[in-house]
mmCIF file of C-alpha atoms in Angstrom:
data_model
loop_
_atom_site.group_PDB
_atom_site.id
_atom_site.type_symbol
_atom_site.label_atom_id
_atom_site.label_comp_id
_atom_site.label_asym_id
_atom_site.label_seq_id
_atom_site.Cartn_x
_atom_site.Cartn_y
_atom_site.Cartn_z
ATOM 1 C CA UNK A 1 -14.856 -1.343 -15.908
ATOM 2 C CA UNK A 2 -11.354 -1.157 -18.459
ATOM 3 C CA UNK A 3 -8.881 -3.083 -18.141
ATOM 4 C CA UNK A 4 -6.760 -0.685 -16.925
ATOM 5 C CA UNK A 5 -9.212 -0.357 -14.093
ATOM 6 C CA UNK A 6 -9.434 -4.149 -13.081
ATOM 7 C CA UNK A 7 -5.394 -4.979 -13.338
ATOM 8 C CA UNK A 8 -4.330 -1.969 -10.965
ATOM 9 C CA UNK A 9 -4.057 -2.516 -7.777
ATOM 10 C CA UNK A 10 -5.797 0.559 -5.129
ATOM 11 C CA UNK A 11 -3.397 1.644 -2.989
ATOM 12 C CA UNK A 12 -4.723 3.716 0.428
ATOM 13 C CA UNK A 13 -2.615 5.712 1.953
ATOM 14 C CA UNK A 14 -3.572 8.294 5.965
ATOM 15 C CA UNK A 15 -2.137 11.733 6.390
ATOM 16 C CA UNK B 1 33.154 -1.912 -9.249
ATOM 17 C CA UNK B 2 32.063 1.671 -9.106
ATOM 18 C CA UNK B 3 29.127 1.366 -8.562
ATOM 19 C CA UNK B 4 29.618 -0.327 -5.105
ATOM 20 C CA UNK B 5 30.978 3.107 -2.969
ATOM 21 C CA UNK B 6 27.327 4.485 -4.351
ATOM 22 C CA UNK B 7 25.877 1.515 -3.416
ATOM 23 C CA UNK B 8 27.499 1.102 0.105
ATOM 24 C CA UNK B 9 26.502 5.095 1.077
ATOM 25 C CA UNK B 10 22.645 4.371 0.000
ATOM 26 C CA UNK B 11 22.197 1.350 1.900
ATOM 27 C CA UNK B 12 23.799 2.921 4.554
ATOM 28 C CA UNK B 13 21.074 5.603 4.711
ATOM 29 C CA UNK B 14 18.562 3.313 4.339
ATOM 30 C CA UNK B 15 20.056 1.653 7.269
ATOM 31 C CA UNK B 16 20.223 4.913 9.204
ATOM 32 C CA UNK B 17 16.304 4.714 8.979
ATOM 33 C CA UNK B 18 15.752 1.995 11.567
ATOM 34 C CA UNK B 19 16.772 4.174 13.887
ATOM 35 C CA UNK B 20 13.766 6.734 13.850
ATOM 36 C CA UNK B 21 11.038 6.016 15.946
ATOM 37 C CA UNK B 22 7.691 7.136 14.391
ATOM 38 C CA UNK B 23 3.990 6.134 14.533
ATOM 39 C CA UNK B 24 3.587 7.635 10.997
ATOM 40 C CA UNK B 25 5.446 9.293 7.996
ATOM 41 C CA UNK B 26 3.663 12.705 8.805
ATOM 42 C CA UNK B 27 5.516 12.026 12.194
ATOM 43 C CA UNK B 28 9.480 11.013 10.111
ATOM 44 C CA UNK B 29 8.911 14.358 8.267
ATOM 45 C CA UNK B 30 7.858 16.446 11.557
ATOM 46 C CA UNK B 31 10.651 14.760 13.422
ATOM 47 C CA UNK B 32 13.450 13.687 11.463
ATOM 48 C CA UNK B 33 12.978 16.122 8.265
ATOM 49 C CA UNK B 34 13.384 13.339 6.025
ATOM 50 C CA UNK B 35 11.811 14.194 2.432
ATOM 51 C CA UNK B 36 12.406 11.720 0.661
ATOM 52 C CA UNK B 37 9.868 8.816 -0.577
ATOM 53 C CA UNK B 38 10.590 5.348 -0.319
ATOM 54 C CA UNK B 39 10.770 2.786 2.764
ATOM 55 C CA UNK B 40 10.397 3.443 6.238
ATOM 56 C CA UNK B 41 10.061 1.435 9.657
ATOM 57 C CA UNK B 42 7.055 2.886 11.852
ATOM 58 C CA UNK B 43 5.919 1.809 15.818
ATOM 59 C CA UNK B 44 2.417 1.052 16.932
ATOM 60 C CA UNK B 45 1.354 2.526 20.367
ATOM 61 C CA UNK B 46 2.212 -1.249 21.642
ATOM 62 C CA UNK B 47 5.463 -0.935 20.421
ATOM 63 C CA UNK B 48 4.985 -3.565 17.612
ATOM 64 C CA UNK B 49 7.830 -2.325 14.660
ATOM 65 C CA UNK B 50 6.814 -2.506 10.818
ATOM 66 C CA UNK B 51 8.200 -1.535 7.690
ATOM 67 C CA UNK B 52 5.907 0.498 4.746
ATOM 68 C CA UNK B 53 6.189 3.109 2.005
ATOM 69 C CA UNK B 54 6.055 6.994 2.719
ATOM 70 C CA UNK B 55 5.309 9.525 0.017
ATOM 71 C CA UNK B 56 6.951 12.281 1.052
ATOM 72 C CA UNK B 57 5.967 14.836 -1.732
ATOM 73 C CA UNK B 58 1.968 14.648 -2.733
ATOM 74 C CA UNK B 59 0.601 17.861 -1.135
ATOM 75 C CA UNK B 60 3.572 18.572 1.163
ATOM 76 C CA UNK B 61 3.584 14.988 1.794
ATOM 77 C CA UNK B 62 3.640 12.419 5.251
ATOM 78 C CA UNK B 63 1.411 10.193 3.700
ATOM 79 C CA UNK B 64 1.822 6.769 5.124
ATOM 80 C CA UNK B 65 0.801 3.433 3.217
ATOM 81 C CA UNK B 66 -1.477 0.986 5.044
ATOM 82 C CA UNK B 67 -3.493 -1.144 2.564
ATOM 83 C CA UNK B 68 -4.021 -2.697 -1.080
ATOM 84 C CA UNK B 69 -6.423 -3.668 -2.577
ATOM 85 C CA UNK B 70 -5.397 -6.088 -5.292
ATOM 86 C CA UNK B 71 -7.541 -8.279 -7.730
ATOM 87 C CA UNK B 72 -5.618 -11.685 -8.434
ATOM 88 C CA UNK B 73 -8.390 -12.809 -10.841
ATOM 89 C CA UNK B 74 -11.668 -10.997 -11.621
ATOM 90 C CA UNK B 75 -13.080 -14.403 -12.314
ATOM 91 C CA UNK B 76 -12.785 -15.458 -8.908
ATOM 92 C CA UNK B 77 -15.862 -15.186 -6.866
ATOM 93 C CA UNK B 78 -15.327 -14.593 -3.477
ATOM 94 C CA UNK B 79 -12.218 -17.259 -3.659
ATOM 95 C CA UNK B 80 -8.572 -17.341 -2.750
ATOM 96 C CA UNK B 81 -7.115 -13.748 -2.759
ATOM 97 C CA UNK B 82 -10.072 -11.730 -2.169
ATOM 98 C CA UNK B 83 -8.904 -10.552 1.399
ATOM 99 C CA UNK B 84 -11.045 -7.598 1.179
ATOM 100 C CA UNK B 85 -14.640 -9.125 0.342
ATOM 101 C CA UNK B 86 -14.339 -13.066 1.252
ATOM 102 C CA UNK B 87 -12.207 -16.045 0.383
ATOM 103 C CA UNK B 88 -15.067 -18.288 1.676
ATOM 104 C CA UNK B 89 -16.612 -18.459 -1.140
ATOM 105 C CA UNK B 90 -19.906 -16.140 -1.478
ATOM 106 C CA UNK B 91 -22.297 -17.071 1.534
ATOM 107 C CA UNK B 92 -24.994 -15.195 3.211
ATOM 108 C CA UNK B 93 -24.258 -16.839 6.391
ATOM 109 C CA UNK B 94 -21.011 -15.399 6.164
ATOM 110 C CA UNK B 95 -21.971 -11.452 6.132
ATOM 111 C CA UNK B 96 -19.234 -9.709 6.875
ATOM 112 C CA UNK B 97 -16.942 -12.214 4.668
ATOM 113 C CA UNK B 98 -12.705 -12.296 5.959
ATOM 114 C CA UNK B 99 -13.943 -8.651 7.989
ATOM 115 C CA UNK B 100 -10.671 -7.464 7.196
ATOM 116 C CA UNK B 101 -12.537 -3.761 6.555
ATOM 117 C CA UNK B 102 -12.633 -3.763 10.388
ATOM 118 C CA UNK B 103 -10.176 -5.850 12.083
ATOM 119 C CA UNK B 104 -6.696 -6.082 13.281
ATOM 120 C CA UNK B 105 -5.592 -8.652 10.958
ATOM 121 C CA UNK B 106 -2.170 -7.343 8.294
ATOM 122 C CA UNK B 107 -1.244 -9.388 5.672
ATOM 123 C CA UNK B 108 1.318 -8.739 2.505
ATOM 124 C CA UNK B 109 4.741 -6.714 2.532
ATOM 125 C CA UNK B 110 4.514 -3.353 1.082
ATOM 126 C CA UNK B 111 7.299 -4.102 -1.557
ATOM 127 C CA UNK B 112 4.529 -6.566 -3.376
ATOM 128 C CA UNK B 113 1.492 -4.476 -2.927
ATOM 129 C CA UNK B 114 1.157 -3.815 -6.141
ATOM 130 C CA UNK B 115 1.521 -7.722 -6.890
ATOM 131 C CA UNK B 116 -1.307 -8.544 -4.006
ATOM 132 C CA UNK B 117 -3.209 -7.590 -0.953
ATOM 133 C CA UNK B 118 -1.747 -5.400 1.268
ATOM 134 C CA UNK B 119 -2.848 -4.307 4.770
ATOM 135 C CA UNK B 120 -0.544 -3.105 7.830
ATOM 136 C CA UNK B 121 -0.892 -1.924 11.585
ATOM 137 C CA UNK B 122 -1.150 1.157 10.180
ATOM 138 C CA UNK B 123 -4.331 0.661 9.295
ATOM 139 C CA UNK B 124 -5.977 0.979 12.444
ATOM 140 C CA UNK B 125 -2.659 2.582 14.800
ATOM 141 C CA UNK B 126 -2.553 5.592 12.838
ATOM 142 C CA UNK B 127 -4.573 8.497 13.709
ATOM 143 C CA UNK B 128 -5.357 10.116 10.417
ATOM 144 C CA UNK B 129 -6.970 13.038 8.943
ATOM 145 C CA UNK B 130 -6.742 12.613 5.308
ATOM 146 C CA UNK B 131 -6.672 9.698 2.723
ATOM 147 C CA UNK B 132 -4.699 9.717 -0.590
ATOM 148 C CA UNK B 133 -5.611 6.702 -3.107
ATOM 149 C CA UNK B 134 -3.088 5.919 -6.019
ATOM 150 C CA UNK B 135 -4.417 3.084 -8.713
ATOM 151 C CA UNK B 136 -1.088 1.799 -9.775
ATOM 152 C CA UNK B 137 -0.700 -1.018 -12.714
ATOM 153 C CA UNK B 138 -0.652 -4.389 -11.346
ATOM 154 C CA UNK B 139 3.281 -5.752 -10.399
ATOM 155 C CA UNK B 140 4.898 -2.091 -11.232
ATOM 156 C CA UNK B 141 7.705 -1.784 -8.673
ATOM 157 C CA UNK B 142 7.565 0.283 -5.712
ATOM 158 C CA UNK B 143 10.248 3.288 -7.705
ATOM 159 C CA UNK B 144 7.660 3.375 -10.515
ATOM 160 C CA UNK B 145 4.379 3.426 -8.650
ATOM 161 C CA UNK B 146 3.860 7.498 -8.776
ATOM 162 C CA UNK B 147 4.963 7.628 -12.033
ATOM 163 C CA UNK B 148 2.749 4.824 -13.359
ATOM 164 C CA UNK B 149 -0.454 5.404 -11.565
ATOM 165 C CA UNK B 150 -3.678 6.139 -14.039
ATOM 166 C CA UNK B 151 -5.416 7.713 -11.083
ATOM 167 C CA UNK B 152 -3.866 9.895 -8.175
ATOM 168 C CA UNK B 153 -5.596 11.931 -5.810
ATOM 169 C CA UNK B 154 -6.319 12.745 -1.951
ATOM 170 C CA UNK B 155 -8.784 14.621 0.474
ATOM 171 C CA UNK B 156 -8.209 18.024 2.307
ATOM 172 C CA UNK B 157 -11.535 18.153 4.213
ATOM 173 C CA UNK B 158 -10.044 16.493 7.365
ATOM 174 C CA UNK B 159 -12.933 14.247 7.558
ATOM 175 C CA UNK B 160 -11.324 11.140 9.478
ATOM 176 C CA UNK B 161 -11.429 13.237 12.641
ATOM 177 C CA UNK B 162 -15.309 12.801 12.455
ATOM 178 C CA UNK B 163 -15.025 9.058 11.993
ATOM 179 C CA UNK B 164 -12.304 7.776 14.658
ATOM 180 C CA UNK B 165 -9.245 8.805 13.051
ATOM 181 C CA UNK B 166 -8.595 6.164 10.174
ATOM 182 C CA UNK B 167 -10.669 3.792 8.432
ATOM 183 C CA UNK B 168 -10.919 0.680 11.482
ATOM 184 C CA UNK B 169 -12.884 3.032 13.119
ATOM 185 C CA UNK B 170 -15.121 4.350 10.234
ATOM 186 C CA UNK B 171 -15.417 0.822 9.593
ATOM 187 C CA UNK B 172 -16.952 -0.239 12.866
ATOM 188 C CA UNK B 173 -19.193 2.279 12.708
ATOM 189 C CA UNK B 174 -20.362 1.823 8.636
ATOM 190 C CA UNK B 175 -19.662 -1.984 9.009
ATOM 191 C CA UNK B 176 -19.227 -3.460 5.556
ATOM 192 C CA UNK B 177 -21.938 -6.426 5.735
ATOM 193 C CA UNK B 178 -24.529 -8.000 3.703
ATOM 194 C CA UNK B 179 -27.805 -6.712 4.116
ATOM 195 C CA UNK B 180 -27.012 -3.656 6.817
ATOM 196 C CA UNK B 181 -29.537 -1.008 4.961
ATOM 197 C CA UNK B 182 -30.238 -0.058 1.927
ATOM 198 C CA UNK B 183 -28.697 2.211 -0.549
ATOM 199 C CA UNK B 184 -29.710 5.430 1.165
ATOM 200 C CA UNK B 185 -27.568 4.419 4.126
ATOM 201 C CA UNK B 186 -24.551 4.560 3.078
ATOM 202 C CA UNK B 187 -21.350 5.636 4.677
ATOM 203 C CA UNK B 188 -19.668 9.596 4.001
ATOM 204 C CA UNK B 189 -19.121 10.763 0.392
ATOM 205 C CA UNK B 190 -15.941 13.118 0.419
ATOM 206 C CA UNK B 191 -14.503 14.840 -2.170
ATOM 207 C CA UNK B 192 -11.259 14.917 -3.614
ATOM 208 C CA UNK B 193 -8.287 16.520 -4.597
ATOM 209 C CA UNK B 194 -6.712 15.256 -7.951
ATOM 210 C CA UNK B 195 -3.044 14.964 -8.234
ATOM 211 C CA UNK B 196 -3.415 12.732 -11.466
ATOM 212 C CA UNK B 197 -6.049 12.677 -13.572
ATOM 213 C CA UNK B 198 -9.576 14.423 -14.117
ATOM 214 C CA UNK B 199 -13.347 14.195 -12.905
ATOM 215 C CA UNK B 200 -13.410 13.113 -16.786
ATOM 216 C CA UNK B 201 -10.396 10.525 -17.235
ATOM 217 C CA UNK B 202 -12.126 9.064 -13.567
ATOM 218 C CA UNK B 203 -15.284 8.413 -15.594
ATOM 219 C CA UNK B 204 -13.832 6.786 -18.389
ATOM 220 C CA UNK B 205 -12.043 3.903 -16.006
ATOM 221 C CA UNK B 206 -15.412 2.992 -15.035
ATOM 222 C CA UNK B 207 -18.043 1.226 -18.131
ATOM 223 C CA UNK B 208 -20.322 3.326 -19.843
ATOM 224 C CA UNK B 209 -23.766 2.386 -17.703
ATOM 225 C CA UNK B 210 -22.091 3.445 -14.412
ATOM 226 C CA UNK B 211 -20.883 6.489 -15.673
ATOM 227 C CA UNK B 212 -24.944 7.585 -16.116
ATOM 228 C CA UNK B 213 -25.263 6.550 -12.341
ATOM 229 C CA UNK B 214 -22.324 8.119 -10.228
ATOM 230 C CA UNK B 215 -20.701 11.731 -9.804
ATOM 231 C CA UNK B 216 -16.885 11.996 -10.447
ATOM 232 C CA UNK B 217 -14.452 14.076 -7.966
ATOM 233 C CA UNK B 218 -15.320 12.209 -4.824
ATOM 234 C CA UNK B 219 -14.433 8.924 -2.662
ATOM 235 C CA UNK B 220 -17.479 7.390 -0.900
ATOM 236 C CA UNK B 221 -17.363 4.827 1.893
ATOM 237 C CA UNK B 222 -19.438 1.687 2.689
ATOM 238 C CA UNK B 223 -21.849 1.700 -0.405
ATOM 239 C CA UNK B 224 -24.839 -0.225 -0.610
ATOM 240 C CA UNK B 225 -26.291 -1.677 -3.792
ATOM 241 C CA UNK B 226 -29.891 -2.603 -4.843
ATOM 242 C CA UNK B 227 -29.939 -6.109 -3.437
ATOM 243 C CA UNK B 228 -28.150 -5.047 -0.248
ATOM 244 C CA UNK B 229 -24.414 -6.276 -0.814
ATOM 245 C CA UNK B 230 -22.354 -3.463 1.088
ATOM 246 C CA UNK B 231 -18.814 -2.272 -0.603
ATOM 247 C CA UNK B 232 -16.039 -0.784 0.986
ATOM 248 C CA UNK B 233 -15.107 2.026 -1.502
ATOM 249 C CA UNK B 234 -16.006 3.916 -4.232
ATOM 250 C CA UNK B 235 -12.572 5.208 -5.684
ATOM 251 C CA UNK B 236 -13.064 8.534 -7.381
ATOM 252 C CA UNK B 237 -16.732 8.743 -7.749
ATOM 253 C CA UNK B 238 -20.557 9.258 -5.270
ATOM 254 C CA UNK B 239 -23.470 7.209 -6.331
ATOM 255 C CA UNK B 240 -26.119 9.322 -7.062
ATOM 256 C CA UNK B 241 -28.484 8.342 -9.208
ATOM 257 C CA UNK B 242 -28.753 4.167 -9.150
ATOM 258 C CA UNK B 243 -26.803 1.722 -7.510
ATOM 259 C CA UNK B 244 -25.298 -1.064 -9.136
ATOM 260 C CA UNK B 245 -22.243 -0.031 -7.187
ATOM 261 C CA UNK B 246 -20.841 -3.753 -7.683
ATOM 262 C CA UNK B 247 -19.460 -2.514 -11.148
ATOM 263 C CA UNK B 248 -17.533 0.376 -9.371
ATOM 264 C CA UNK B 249 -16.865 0.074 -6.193
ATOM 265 C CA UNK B 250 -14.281 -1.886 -4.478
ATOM 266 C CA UNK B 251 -14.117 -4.684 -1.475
ATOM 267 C CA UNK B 252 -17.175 -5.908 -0.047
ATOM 268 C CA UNK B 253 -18.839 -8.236 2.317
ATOM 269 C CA UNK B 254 -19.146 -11.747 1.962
ATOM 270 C CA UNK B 255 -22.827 -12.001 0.050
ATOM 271 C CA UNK B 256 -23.946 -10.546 -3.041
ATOM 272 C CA UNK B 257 -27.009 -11.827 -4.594
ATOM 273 C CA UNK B 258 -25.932 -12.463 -7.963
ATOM 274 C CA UNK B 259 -23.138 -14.272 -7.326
ATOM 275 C CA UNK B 260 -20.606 -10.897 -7.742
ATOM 276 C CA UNK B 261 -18.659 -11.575 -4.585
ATOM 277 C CA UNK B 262 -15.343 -10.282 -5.005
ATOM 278 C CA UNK B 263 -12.556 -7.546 -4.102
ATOM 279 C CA UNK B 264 -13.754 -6.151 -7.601
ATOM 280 C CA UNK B 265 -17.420 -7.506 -7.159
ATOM 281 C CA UNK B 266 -18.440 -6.918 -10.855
ATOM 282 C CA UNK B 267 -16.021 -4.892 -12.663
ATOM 283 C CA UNK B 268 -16.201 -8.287 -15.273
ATOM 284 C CA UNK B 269 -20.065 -8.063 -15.997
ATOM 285 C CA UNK B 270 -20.073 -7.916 -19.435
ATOM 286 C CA UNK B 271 -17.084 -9.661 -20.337
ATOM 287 C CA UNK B 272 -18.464 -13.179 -20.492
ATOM 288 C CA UNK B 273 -20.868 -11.713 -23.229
ATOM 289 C CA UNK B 274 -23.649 -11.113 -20.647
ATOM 290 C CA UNK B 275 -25.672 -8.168 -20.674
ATOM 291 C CA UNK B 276 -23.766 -4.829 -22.470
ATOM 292 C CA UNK B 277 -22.360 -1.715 -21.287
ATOM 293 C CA UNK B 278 -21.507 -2.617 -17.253
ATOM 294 C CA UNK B 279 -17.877 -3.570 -17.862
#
């Protein structure tokens, strides 16, 4: 996957 | 200085804060009318008291933070820092890996989880309806995250009420675990709602061999790949066609036969100069 992909971190978030 | 009076009155509101009492931020807006993002401190049903981020605006907002997923180092395999595959090293005796998918373990502070792993009470206290993912640049502080995300979006289908309200209970019922089924039995594909980005700027994270393989514009849940490694999430995109969902999907249990173990199993394929066109 990109870079960009790999040093972002996936942040979850509930509603 | 000046600056100090300014100072003083924001802290002060911030302070003000600790005095709601709230299981959620859906619940701060609905209660307290409070619109703005930033900090807040929620309550579990047992009363325990914790302290995350609310974004107050995406899609009329009340959306609560409860987890990160964070990769320390993509050449780590299944070592310190994956929370959310194994840190045990990558061991088929060991399927589930650190089971943090589906347990009532909270590590991190919600300040740093952009810096590391991230998971609160939240995570299985809240009864949810919707999820919102944001894929902000590693160590970009907490002000900065919406503007800095590459990739924003949420669902509007509701579907959490079919699966136990948040995703401890969708968990224990898709269990993320070596060897559990096959790729047909994987967990609910839903589909999203961007509020940054495109079905086409979602493809383009990804390398150019999964892009022939998966569908853009939803999130799936407890993928399986070819040599039965499960994965917790595929962010932005359904598995259609193959599934070598180790090079795009995220967390994971604590085996995967080619040594890919990781909280990003194989986003790093071809990077070492191995095969072309997975990375």
């Amino acid at each position: 996957a990109s870079k960009e992909m790999t040093e972002a971190a996936v942040l979850l978030f509930y509603r | 200085s000046l600056n100090l009076g300014t100072n003083f009155e924001h802290l002060e509101k911030l302070r003000n804060r600790s005095t709601y009492v709230a299981r959620s931020c859906k619940e701060i807006i609905d209660r307290y009318n409070e619109h703005e993002d930033g900090l807040y401190f929620l309550t579990t049903a047992n009363g325990m008291v914790y302290q995350t981020f609310c974004d107050m605006t995406t899609a009329g907002g009340g959306w609560t933070l409860v987890a990160s997923v964070h990769e320390n180092s993509i050449y780590g395999r299944c070592t310190v820092g994956d929370r959310w595959s194994s840190q045990q090293g990558n061991n088929a005796n060991l399927p589930d890996g650190d089971g943090n998918w589906s347990n009532r373990n909270t590590f991190g502070a919600a300040e740093g989880a952009t810096s590391d792993d991230f998971k609160n009470p939240g995570y299985y206290d809240i009864m949810a309806e919707d999820i919102s993912v944001w894929h902000v640049p590693n160590n970009v502080p907490l002000e900065h995250w919406n503007l800095a995300a590459i990739l924003r979006y949420h669902t509007e289908t509701h579907f959490l009420r079919l699966y136990g309200g948040n995703l401890f209970q969708m968990f224990m019922q898709y269990p993320v675990r070596y060897n559990v089924g096959s790729p047909g039995n994987r967990g609910p594909a839903i589909p999203i709602v961007y509020d940054h980005g495109d079905k086409e700027s979602t493809k383009n994270l990804y390398g150019p061999n999964p892009r022939g393989e998966f569908e853009p514009g939803f999130i799936t849940f407890r993928a399986i790949n070819n040599e039965r490694a499960a994965m917790a999430i595929c962010s932005g995109v359904k598995p259609v066609r193959a599934y070598n969902t180790e090079h795009y999907c995220i967390g994971g249990g604590g085996y995967f036969l080619t040594d890919q173990c990781g909280d990003f199993p194989s986003f790093d394929w071809d990077r070492l100069g191995r095969e072309q066109g997975w990375s």
